[in-house]
């Protein structure tokens, strides 16, 4: 729609308001409603939004260790520029108009703390190199027959899953509560988040969805809107959806695998495909894979951002632990899917469902481009068989603290994302680890209370 058509739609909409949102560092959408009149005055300008958005954690507790904002700055308003290309209607809210925005700093330039601005920057670098990145992210998540109130009352223990038992790809179970599943598929598509596939995954009440591929920024928009939209649609049915990477030690974790390919600037040719290669993989694709393998230990917090992330990245839990790649192998970090001229792509399997899509896609793309820029040869052979046992090229950092220190000290991370972003982001991850480290857990009480 043109600017004039958008404005006309909003003026004619009976709600007389617009919903706007931005993504914080954890991938949580923070937003508000504004009047149609207010929107008309800022739609091609700027709107004020308190910069505490990048000064607190997921629990709204203010960081005490970042420079961008804090008590030392007085938490002023930052500027948000709405992206009119993200216009969509929210079908479960009477088609209220909705927009995403980008944070600017106080000099009206892209804020180094803004995840969407970071992905814009890396997308531009790819385009300047002659590439059009196409990406998609798929998600697994648990669904519980609970409300926020009942889950809090239970202390998040003994929650009732939407369906019992382990039943992946179940036609039977997907018919139980089919109204919810059908609403997910239909309403998400109407919301501009086109779903290619939706099914039950192994685990009680677990679903998996594949989102249609798109240019990388649009793909990240779709992914972040998917996570919030699923939760909002679930609320309608008295259901809580969680995208935690590992809900239970006894159950598989939840992935957020990223699929990616590079095309020519006219989107006519998949540059990862090579007919003459025995595996149908171009040298460009091999450079891209080599770049990711090389960079993964330096950027891991961007694709495993929480304490909980690393409880998914354990042997035998359908998530990788080693620096490996393979062809159609689900036990490695990078799963190459060559063959078709249209569908040849790379799947980064380290990524969990708890990620900020803007940061996860930024990490994958920047690392792959690093391999192309530096012409890194894919000398590491493809892993065949069990990738968990292939330790020949190293393993991933095993917790958030270890991974954060590696990224914080990495010149590669700073080259890829800029020193200011790396400093801010790693400080937020240090904060996250500090909050975890001071908590006395149920495990400690059960293990030590009586015996020690």
Coordinates of N, CA and C in Angstrom, one line a residue, residues 22-259:
X22 N 8.7 -2.1 18.9 CA 10.1 -2.2 18.6 C 10.6 -3.5 19.4
X23 N 11.7 -4.0 18.9 CA 12.3 -5.2 19.6 C 13.4 -4.8 20.5
X24 N 13.4 -5.3 21.8 CA 14.5 -5.0 22.7 C 15.7 -6.0 22.4
X25 N 16.7 -6.0 23.2 CA 17.9 -6.8 23.0 C 17.6 -8.3 23.2
X26 N 16.6 -8.6 23.9 CA 16.2 -10.0 24.1 C 15.2 -10.5 23.1
X27 N 14.8 -9.6 22.2 CA 13.8 -10.1 21.2 C 12.4 -10.0 21.7
X28 N 12.2 -9.2 22.8 CA 10.8 -9.0 23.3 C 10.3 -7.8 22.6
X29 N 9.1 -7.9 22.1 CA 8.5 -6.7 21.5 C 7.9 -5.8 22.5
X30 N 8.3 -4.5 22.5 CA 7.8 -3.5 23.4 C 7.0 -2.5 22.6
X31 N 5.8 -2.2 23.0 CA 5.0 -1.3 22.1 C 4.0 -0.6 22.8
X32 N 3.1 0.1 22.0 CA 2.0 0.9 22.6 C 1.0 1.2 21.5
X33 N -0.2 1.6 21.9 CA -1.2 2.1 21.0 C -1.0 3.6 20.9
X34 N -1.2 4.2 19.7 CA -1.2 5.6 19.5 C -2.5 6.0 18.7
X35 N -3.0 7.2 18.9 CA -4.2 7.6 18.2 C -3.9 7.7 16.7
X36 N -4.9 7.6 15.9 CA -4.8 7.8 14.5 C -4.3 9.2 14.2
X37 N -4.7 10.2 14.9 CA -4.2 11.5 14.7 C -2.7 11.6 15.0
X38 N -2.3 11.0 16.1 CA -0.9 11.0 16.4 C -0.1 10.3 15.4
X39 N -0.6 9.2 14.9 CA 0.1 8.5 13.8 C 0.3 9.4 12.6
X40 N -0.7 10.1 12.2 CA -0.6 10.9 11.0 C 0.5 12.0 11.1
X41 N 0.7 12.4 12.4 CA 1.8 13.4 12.6 C 3.2 12.9 12.6
X42 N 3.3 11.5 12.8 CA 4.7 11.0 13.0 C 5.0 9.9 11.9
X43 N 4.0 9.6 11.1 CA 4.2 8.4 10.2 C 5.5 8.5 9.3
X44 N 5.9 9.7 8.9 CA 7.1 9.9 8.1 C 8.1 10.6 8.9
X45 N 7.9 10.7 10.2 CA 8.9 11.4 11.1 C 9.4 10.5 12.1
X46 N 9.4 10.9 13.4 CA 9.9 10.2 14.5 C 8.9 10.2 15.6
X47 N 8.9 9.2 16.5 CA 8.1 9.1 17.7 C 9.0 8.9 18.9
X48 N 8.7 9.5 20.0 CA 9.5 9.3 21.2 C 9.2 8.0 21.9
X49 N 10.2 7.3 22.4 CA 10.1 6.0 23.1 C 11.2 6.0 24.1
X50 N 10.8 5.8 25.4 CA 11.8 5.8 26.4 C 12.9 4.8 26.2
X51 N 14.2 5.3 26.3 CA 15.3 4.4 25.9 C 15.6 3.4 27.0
X52 N 14.8 3.3 28.1 CA 15.0 2.2 29.0 C 14.7 0.9 28.4
X53 N 14.1 0.9 27.2 CA 13.9 -0.3 26.4 C 15.2 -1.1 26.3
X54 N 16.4 -0.3 26.2 CA 17.7 -1.0 26.1 C 18.5 -0.8 27.3
X55 N 17.8 -0.5 28.4 CA 18.4 -0.4 29.7 C 17.9 -1.3 30.8
X56 N 17.1 -2.3 30.4 CA 16.6 -3.2 31.4 C 16.5 -4.6 30.8
X57 N 16.3 -5.6 31.6 CA 16.3 -7.0 31.2 C 14.9 -7.5 30.9
X58 N 14.7 -8.8 30.7 CA 13.4 -9.3 30.4 C 12.4 -9.2 31.6
X59 N 13.0 -9.0 32.8 CA 12.1 -8.8 34.0 C 11.9 -7.3 34.3
X60 N 12.3 -6.4 33.4 CA 12.2 -5.0 33.6 C 13.1 -4.5 34.8
X61 N 14.2 -5.2 35.1 CA 15.1 -4.8 36.1 C 16.2 -4.0 35.4
X62 N 16.5 -2.8 35.9 CA 17.5 -1.9 35.2 C 18.9 -2.5 35.3
X63 N 19.6 -2.5 34.2 CA 21.0 -2.9 34.2 C 21.8 -1.8 35.0
X64 N 22.8 -2.3 35.6 CA 23.7 -1.3 36.3 C 25.1 -1.3 35.7
X65 N 25.2 -1.8 34.5 CA 26.5 -2.0 33.9 C 26.7 -1.5 32.4
X66 N 25.6 -0.9 31.9 CA 25.7 -0.5 30.5 C 25.8 1.0 30.4
X67 N 26.4 1.5 29.2 CA 26.7 2.9 29.0 C 25.5 3.6 28.3
X68 N 24.8 2.9 27.4 CA 23.8 3.5 26.5 C 22.8 4.3 27.3
X69 N 22.3 3.8 28.3 CA 21.3 4.5 29.2 C 21.3 3.9 30.6
X70 N 20.7 4.7 31.5 CA 20.7 4.3 32.9 C 20.4 5.4 33.8
X71 N 20.6 5.2 35.1 CA 20.3 6.3 36.0 C 21.2 7.5 35.7
X72 N 22.4 7.2 35.1 CA 23.4 8.2 34.8 C 23.0 9.1 33.7
X73 N 22.0 8.7 32.8 CA 21.5 9.5 31.7 C 20.1 10.1 32.0
X74 N 19.4 9.5 33.0 CA 18.1 10.0 33.3 C 17.0 9.3 32.4
X75 N 17.4 8.3 31.7 CA 16.4 7.5 30.8 C 15.6 8.5 30.0
X76 N 16.2 9.2 29.1 CA 15.4 10.1 28.2 C 14.7 9.3 27.1
X77 N 13.9 10.0 26.3 CA 13.3 9.4 25.2 C 14.3 9.3 24.1
X78 N 14.2 8.1 23.4 CA 15.0 8.0 22.1 C 14.0 8.1 21.0
X79 N 14.5 8.2 19.8 CA 13.6 8.4 18.7 C 13.4 7.0 18.0
X80 N 12.1 6.8 17.6 CA 11.8 5.6 16.8 C 11.2 6.1 15.5
X81 N 11.8 5.5 14.4 CA 11.2 5.7 13.0 C 10.4 4.5 12.7
X82 N 9.1 4.7 12.4 CA 8.3 3.6 12.0 C 8.6 3.2 10.6
X83 N 8.6 1.9 10.4 CA 8.9 1.4 9.0 C 7.6 1.1 8.4
X84 N 7.2 1.9 7.4 CA 5.9 1.8 6.8 C 5.7 0.5 6.0
X85 N 6.9 -0.1 5.6 CA 6.9 -1.3 4.9 C 6.4 -2.5 5.7
X86 N 6.4 -2.3 7.0 CA 6.0 -3.4 7.9 C 4.5 -3.3 8.2
X87 N 3.7 -2.5 7.6 CA 2.3 -2.3 7.8 C 1.6 -3.6 7.6
X88 N 0.8 -4.0 8.6 CA -0.1 -5.1 8.5 C -1.3 -4.9 9.5
X89 N -2.3 -5.7 9.4 CA -3.5 -5.6 10.2 C -3.5 -6.8 11.2
X90 N -3.9 -6.6 12.4 CA -3.9 -7.7 13.4 C -5.3 -8.3 13.4
X91 N -5.4 -9.5 12.8 CA -6.8 -10.1 12.6 C -7.5 -10.5 13.8
X92 N -6.7 -10.8 14.9 CA -7.4 -11.1 16.2 C -7.7 -9.9 17.1
X93 N -7.4 -8.7 16.5 CA -7.7 -7.4 17.2 C -8.5 -6.5 16.2
X94 N -9.5 -7.1 15.5 CA -10.4 -6.3 14.7 C -9.6 -5.6 13.6
X95 N -8.5 -6.2 13.1 CA -7.7 -5.7 12.0 C -7.1 -4.3 12.3
X96 N -6.8 -4.1 13.6 CA -6.1 -2.8 14.0 C -4.8 -2.7 13.2
X97 N -4.4 -1.5 12.7 CA -3.2 -1.3 11.9 C -2.0 -1.5 12.9
X98 N -0.9 -2.1 12.3 CA 0.3 -2.4 13.1 C 1.6 -2.0 12.3
X99 N 2.6 -1.5 13.1 CA 3.9 -1.2 12.4 C 5.0 -1.5 13.4
X100 N 6.1 -1.9 12.8 CA 7.4 -2.1 13.5 C 8.2 -0.8 13.3
X101 N 9.1 -0.6 14.3 CA 10.0 0.6 14.1 C 11.4 0.3 14.4
X102 N 12.3 1.3 14.1 CA 13.7 1.2 14.4 C 14.1 2.3 15.3
X103 N 15.0 2.0 16.3 CA 15.5 3.0 17.2 C 16.7 3.8 16.6
X104 N 16.6 5.1 16.8 CA 17.7 6.0 16.4 C 18.3 6.5 17.7
X105 N 19.6 6.9 17.6 CA 20.2 7.5 18.8 C 19.8 9.0 18.8
X106 N 20.4 9.8 19.8 CA 20.1 11.2 20.0 C 20.6 12.1 18.9
X107 N 21.5 11.5 18.0 CA 22.0 12.2 16.8 C 21.2 11.9 15.6
X108 N 20.0 11.1 15.7 CA 19.2 10.7 14.6 C 19.9 9.8 13.7
X109 N 20.8 9.0 14.2 CA 21.4 7.9 13.4 C 21.1 6.6 14.0
X110 N 21.2 5.5 13.3 CA 20.9 4.2 13.8 C 21.5 3.9 15.2
X111 N 20.7 3.5 16.1 CA 21.2 3.2 17.5 C 22.0 1.9 17.5
X112 N 23.1 1.9 18.1 CA 23.9 0.6 18.1 C 23.4 -0.4 18.9
X113 N 22.4 -0.1 19.8 CA 21.8 -1.1 20.6 C 20.6 -1.8 19.9
X114 N 20.1 -1.3 18.8 CA 18.9 -1.7 18.2 C 19.1 -3.0 17.3
X115 N 18.6 -4.1 17.7 CA 18.8 -5.3 16.9 C 18.4 -5.2 15.5
X116 N 17.3 -4.5 15.2 CA 16.8 -4.4 13.8 C 17.7 -3.6 13.0
X117 N 18.3 -2.6 13.6 CA 19.3 -1.7 12.9 C 20.5 -2.5 12.6
X118 N 20.9 -3.4 13.5 CA 22.1 -4.2 13.2 C 21.9 -5.1 12.0
X119 N 20.7 -5.7 11.9 CA 20.4 -6.6 10.8 C 20.3 -5.8 9.5
X120 N 19.8 -4.6 9.6 CA 19.8 -3.7 8.4 C 21.2 -3.5 7.9
X121 N 22.1 -3.2 8.8 CA 23.5 -2.9 8.5 C 24.1 -4.1 7.8
X122 N 23.9 -5.3 8.3 CA 24.5 -6.5 7.7 C 23.9 -6.9 6.4
X123 N 22.6 -6.6 6.3 CA 21.9 -6.8 5.0 C 22.5 -5.9 3.9
X124 N 22.7 -4.7 4.3 CA 23.3 -3.7 3.4 C 24.7 -4.2 2.9
X125 N 25.5 -4.7 3.8 CA 26.8 -5.2 3.5 C 26.7 -6.4 2.5
X126 N 25.7 -7.2 2.7 CA 25.5 -8.3 1.7 C 25.1 -7.8 0.4
X127 N 24.2 -6.8 0.3 CA 23.8 -6.2 -0.9 C 24.9 -5.5 -1.7
X128 N 25.7 -4.8 -0.9 CA 26.9 -4.2 -1.5 C 27.9 -5.2 -2.1
X129 N 27.9 -6.4 -1.6 CA 28.8 -7.4 -2.1 C 28.1 -8.2 -3.3
X130 N 26.9 -7.8 -3.6 CA 26.2 -8.4 -4.7 C 25.3 -9.5 -4.4
X131 N 24.9 -9.7 -3.1 CA 24.1 -10.8 -2.7 C 22.7 -10.3 -2.1
X132 N 21.7 -11.1 -2.4 CA 20.4 -10.9 -1.8 C 20.2 -12.1 -0.9
X133 N 20.2 -11.9 0.4 CA 20.1 -13.0 1.4 C 18.6 -13.4 1.5
X134 N 18.2 -14.6 1.4 CA 16.9 -15.1 1.7 C 17.0 -16.1 2.9
X135 N 16.2 -15.8 3.9 CA 16.3 -16.5 5.1 C 14.9 -17.0 5.6
X136 N 14.8 -17.9 6.5 CA 13.6 -18.2 7.2 C 14.0 -18.9 8.5
X137 N 13.1 -18.7 9.5 CA 13.4 -19.3 10.8 C 12.2 -20.2 11.2
X138 N 12.5 -21.4 11.7 CA 11.4 -22.3 12.1 C 11.4 -22.4 13.6
X139 N 10.3 -22.7 14.2 CA 10.2 -22.7 15.7 C 9.5 -23.9 16.2
X140 N 10.0 -24.4 17.3 CA 9.3 -25.4 18.1 C 9.0 -24.7 19.5
X141 N 7.8 -25.1 20.0 CA 7.4 -24.5 21.3 C 6.4 -25.4 22.0
X142 N 6.4 -25.2 23.3 CA 5.5 -25.9 24.2 C 4.2 -25.1 24.4
X143 N 3.1 -25.8 24.4 CA 1.8 -25.2 24.7 C 1.2 -25.9 26.0
X144 N 0.7 -25.0 26.9 CA 0.1 -25.5 28.1 C -1.3 -25.0 28.3
X145 N -2.2 -25.8 28.9 CA -3.5 -25.4 29.2 C -3.5 -24.7 30.5
X146 N -2.9 -23.5 30.5 CA -2.7 -22.6 31.6 C -3.0 -21.2 31.2
X147 N -3.2 -20.3 32.2 CA -3.2 -18.9 32.0 C -2.0 -18.3 32.8
X148 N -1.6 -17.0 32.5 CA -0.5 -16.4 33.3 C -0.8 -16.5 34.8
X149 N -2.1 -16.4 35.2 CA -2.4 -16.4 36.6 C -2.2 -17.8 37.2
X150 N -2.7 -18.8 36.5 CA -2.6 -20.2 37.0 C -1.1 -20.7 37.0
X151 N -0.3 -20.3 36.0 CA 1.1 -20.7 36.0 C 1.8 -20.0 37.1
X152 N 1.6 -18.8 37.4 CA 2.2 -18.1 38.6 C 1.8 -18.8 39.9
X153 N 0.5 -19.1 40.0 CA 0.0 -19.7 41.2 C 0.7 -21.0 41.5
X154 N 1.0 -21.8 40.4 CA 1.7 -23.1 40.5 C 3.2 -23.0 40.6
X155 N 3.7 -21.7 40.6 CA 5.1 -21.6 40.6 C 5.8 -22.2 39.4
X156 N 5.1 -22.2 38.3 CA 5.5 -22.8 37.0 C 5.9 -24.3 37.1
X157 N 5.3 -25.0 38.1 CA 5.5 -26.4 38.3 C 4.2 -27.2 38.0
X158 N 4.4 -28.4 37.6 CA 3.2 -29.3 37.3 C 2.2 -28.6 36.4
X159 N 2.7 -27.9 35.4 CA 1.8 -27.3 34.4 C 1.2 -28.4 33.5
X160 N 0.0 -28.1 33.1 CA -0.8 -29.1 32.3 C -0.5 -28.9 30.8
X161 N 0.2 -29.8 30.1 CA 0.4 -29.7 28.7 C -0.9 -29.7 27.9
X162 N -0.8 -29.1 26.7 CA -2.0 -29.1 25.9 C -2.5 -30.5 25.6
X163 N -1.5 -31.4 25.3 CA -1.8 -32.8 25.1 C -0.7 -33.6 25.8
X164 N -1.0 -34.8 26.2 CA -0.1 -35.6 27.0 C 0.8 -36.5 26.0
X165 N 2.0 -36.9 26.6 CA 2.8 -37.9 25.9 C 3.6 -37.3 24.7
X166 N 4.3 -38.3 24.1 CA 5.2 -37.9 23.0 C 4.6 -38.4 21.7
X167 N 4.2 -37.5 20.8 CA 3.5 -37.8 19.6 C 3.8 -36.9 18.5
X168 N 5.0 -36.9 17.9 CA 5.4 -36.0 16.8 C 4.7 -36.4 15.5
X169 N 4.4 -35.3 14.8 CA 3.8 -35.5 13.5 C 2.4 -36.2 13.6
X170 N 1.7 -35.9 14.6 CA 0.5 -36.7 14.9 C -0.7 -36.0 14.2
X171 N -1.3 -36.7 13.3 CA -2.6 -36.2 12.7 C -3.7 -36.3 13.8
X172 N -3.6 -37.3 14.6 CA -4.6 -37.5 15.6 C -4.6 -36.4 16.6
X173 N -3.4 -36.1 17.2 CA -3.4 -35.0 18.2 C -3.6 -33.6 17.6
X174 N -3.3 -33.4 16.4 CA -3.5 -32.1 15.8 C -5.0 -31.8 15.6
X175 N -5.8 -32.9 15.6 CA -7.3 -32.8 15.5 C -7.9 -32.5 16.9
X176 N -7.1 -32.7 17.9 CA -7.6 -32.4 19.3 C -7.3 -30.9 19.5
X177 N -8.3 -30.1 19.7 CA -8.1 -28.7 19.8 C -7.7 -28.1 18.4
X178 N -8.3 -28.6 17.4 CA -8.0 -28.2 16.0 C -8.3 -26.7 15.8
X179 N -9.3 -26.1 16.6 CA -9.6 -24.7 16.4 C -8.3 -23.8 16.7
X180 N -7.6 -24.2 17.7 CA -6.4 -23.4 18.0 C -5.3 -23.6 16.9
X181 N -5.1 -24.8 16.4 CA -4.1 -25.0 15.4 C -4.5 -24.3 14.1
X182 N -5.8 -24.4 13.7 CA -6.3 -23.8 12.5 C -6.2 -22.3 12.6
X183 N -6.5 -21.7 13.8 CA -6.4 -20.3 14.0 C -4.9 -19.8 13.9
X184 N -4.0 -20.6 14.4 CA -2.6 -20.3 14.3 C -2.2 -20.2 12.8
X185 N -2.6 -21.2 12.0 CA -2.2 -21.2 10.6 C -2.8 -20.1 9.9
X186 N -4.1 -19.9 10.0 CA -4.9 -18.9 9.2 C -4.6 -17.5 9.7
X187 N -4.6 -17.2 11.0 CA -4.5 -15.8 11.5 C -3.0 -15.3 11.3
X188 N -2.1 -16.2 11.4 CA -0.7 -15.8 11.2 C -0.5 -15.4 9.7
X189 N -1.0 -16.2 8.8 CA -0.9 -15.9 7.4 C -1.6 -14.6 7.1
X190 N -2.8 -14.3 7.7 CA -3.4 -13.0 7.5 C -2.6 -11.9 8.1
X191 N -1.8 -12.2 9.1 CA -1.0 -11.2 9.7 C 0.3 -10.9 9.0
X192 N 0.5 -11.5 7.9 CA 1.7 -11.3 7.1 C 2.8 -12.1 7.6
X193 N 2.5 -13.2 8.2 CA 3.5 -14.2 8.7 C 3.2 -15.5 8.0
X194 N 3.5 -15.7 6.8 CA 3.0 -16.9 6.0 C 3.6 -18.2 6.5
X195 N 2.7 -19.1 6.9 CA 3.2 -20.4 7.4 C 3.2 -21.5 6.3
X196 N 4.3 -22.1 6.2 CA 4.5 -23.2 5.2 C 4.1 -24.6 5.8
X197 N 4.3 -24.8 7.0 CA 4.0 -26.0 7.7 C 3.7 -25.9 9.2
X198 N 2.8 -26.7 9.7 CA 2.5 -26.6 11.1 C 2.2 -28.0 11.6
X199 N 2.8 -28.6 12.6 CA 2.5 -29.9 13.0 C 2.9 -30.1 14.5
X200 N 2.5 -31.2 15.1 CA 2.9 -31.5 16.4 C 4.4 -32.1 16.4
X201 N 5.1 -31.8 17.4 CA 6.5 -32.2 17.5 C 6.6 -33.2 18.7
X202 N 7.6 -33.9 18.8 CA 7.7 -34.9 19.9 C 7.8 -34.2 21.2
X203 N 7.0 -34.6 22.1 CA 6.9 -33.9 23.4 C 5.5 -33.5 23.7
X204 N 5.1 -33.5 25.0 CA 3.7 -33.1 25.3 C 3.3 -31.7 25.0
X205 N 2.3 -31.5 24.1 CA 1.9 -30.2 23.8 C 2.8 -29.4 22.9
X206 N 3.8 -30.0 22.2 CA 4.8 -29.3 21.4 C 4.3 -29.2 20.0
X207 N 4.4 -28.0 19.4 CA 4.2 -27.7 18.0 C 5.4 -27.2 17.3
X208 N 5.5 -27.4 16.0 CA 6.5 -26.8 15.2 C 5.9 -26.1 14.0
X209 N 6.5 -25.0 13.7 CA 6.0 -24.2 12.5 C 7.2 -23.8 11.6
X210 N 7.0 -23.9 10.3 CA 8.0 -23.4 9.4 C 7.4 -22.1 8.7
X211 N 8.1 -21.0 8.8 CA 7.7 -19.8 8.2 C 8.3 -19.7 6.8
X212 N 7.5 -19.1 5.9 CA 8.0 -19.0 4.5 C 9.2 -18.1 4.4
X213 N 10.2 -18.5 3.6 CA 11.4 -17.7 3.4 C 11.1 -16.3 2.8
X214 N 12.0 -15.4 3.0 CA 11.8 -14.0 2.6 C 13.2 -13.3 2.6
X215 N 13.4 -12.1 2.0 CA 14.6 -11.4 2.2 C 14.8 -11.2 3.7
X216 N 16.1 -11.2 4.1 CA 16.5 -11.4 5.5 C 15.8 -10.5 6.5
X217 N 15.7 -9.2 6.2 CA 15.0 -8.3 7.2 C 13.6 -8.7 7.4
X218 N 12.9 -8.9 6.3 CA 11.5 -9.4 6.3 C 11.4 -10.7 7.0
X219 N 12.3 -11.6 6.8 CA 12.3 -12.9 7.5 C 12.4 -12.7 9.0
X220 N 13.2 -11.8 9.4 CA 13.4 -11.6 10.9 C 12.1 -10.9 11.4
X221 N 11.5 -10.0 10.7 CA 10.2 -9.4 11.1 C 9.2 -10.5 11.3
X222 N 9.1 -11.4 10.3 CA 8.1 -12.4 10.4 C 8.4 -13.3 11.6
X223 N 9.6 -13.6 11.9 CA 10.0 -14.5 13.0 C 9.6 -13.9 14.3
X224 N 10.0 -12.6 14.5 CA 9.7 -12.0 15.8 C 8.2 -11.8 16.0
X225 N 7.5 -11.5 14.9 CA 6.0 -11.3 15.0 C 5.4 -12.7 15.3
X226 N 5.9 -13.7 14.7 CA 5.4 -15.0 14.9 C 5.4 -15.4 16.4
X227 N 6.5 -15.1 17.1 CA 6.5 -15.5 18.5 C 5.5 -14.8 19.4
X228 N 5.4 -13.5 19.2 CA 4.4 -12.8 19.9 C 3.0 -13.1 19.5
X229 N 2.8 -13.3 18.2 CA 1.4 -13.6 17.7 C 0.9 -14.9 18.2
X230 N 1.8 -15.9 18.2 CA 1.4 -17.2 18.8 C 1.0 -17.1 20.2
X231 N 1.7 -16.3 21.0 CA 1.3 -16.2 22.4 C -0.1 -15.5 22.5
X232 N -0.3 -14.5 21.7 CA -1.6 -13.7 21.8 C -2.7 -14.6 21.3
X233 N -2.5 -15.4 20.2 CA -3.6 -16.3 19.8 C -3.9 -17.4 20.8
X234 N -2.8 -17.9 21.4 CA -2.9 -18.9 22.5 C -3.8 -18.4 23.6
X235 N -3.6 -17.1 24.0 CA -4.4 -16.5 25.1 C -5.9 -16.7 24.9
X236 N -6.3 -16.5 23.6 CA -7.7 -16.6 23.3 C -8.3 -18.0 23.7
X237 N -7.4 -19.0 23.7 CA -7.9 -20.3 24.0 C -7.5 -20.8 25.4
X238 N -7.1 -19.9 26.3 CA -6.7 -20.3 27.6 C -5.4 -21.1 27.6
X239 N -4.6 -20.8 26.7 CA -3.3 -21.6 26.5 C -2.1 -20.6 26.7
X240 N -1.1 -21.1 27.3 CA 0.2 -20.4 27.3 C 1.2 -21.1 26.4
X241 N 1.9 -20.3 25.6 CA 2.9 -20.8 24.7 C 4.3 -20.3 25.2
X242 N 5.2 -21.2 25.3 CA 6.6 -20.8 25.7 C 7.6 -21.2 24.7
X243 N 8.5 -20.3 24.4 CA 9.6 -20.5 23.5 C 11.0 -20.7 24.2
X244 N 10.9 -21.1 25.5 CA 12.1 -21.5 26.2 C 12.9 -22.5 25.4
X245 N 14.2 -22.5 25.4 CA 15.0 -23.4 24.7 C 14.9 -24.8 25.3
X246 N 14.8 -24.9 26.6 CA 14.7 -26.2 27.3 C 13.7 -26.1 28.5
X247 N 12.5 -26.6 28.3 CA 11.5 -26.4 29.4 C 11.8 -27.5 30.5
X248 N 12.2 -28.7 30.1 CA 12.3 -29.7 31.1 C 13.6 -30.6 30.8
X249 N 14.3 -31.0 31.8 CA 15.4 -31.8 31.6 C 15.1 -33.2 31.0
X250 N 13.8 -33.6 31.1 CA 13.4 -34.9 30.7 C 12.8 -34.9 29.2
X251 N 12.7 -33.7 28.6 CA 12.1 -33.6 27.3 C 13.1 -32.9 26.3
X252 N 12.9 -33.1 25.0 CA 13.7 -32.4 24.1 C 13.6 -30.9 24.2
X253 N 14.6 -30.2 23.7 CA 14.6 -28.7 23.7 C 13.8 -28.2 22.5
X254 N 13.7 -26.9 22.4 CA 12.9 -26.3 21.3 C 13.9 -25.5 20.5
X255 N 13.9 -25.8 19.2 CA 14.9 -25.2 18.3 C 14.2 -23.9 17.6
X256 N 15.1 -23.1 17.0 CA 14.7 -22.0 16.2 C 15.6 -22.0 14.9
X257 N 15.8 -23.1 14.3 CA 16.7 -23.3 13.2 C 16.6 -22.2 12.1
X258 N 17.7 -21.8 11.6 CA 17.7 -20.7 10.6 C 18.1 -21.3 9.3
X259 N 17.3 -21.1 8.3 CA 17.6 -21.6 6.9 C 18.0 -20.3 6.1

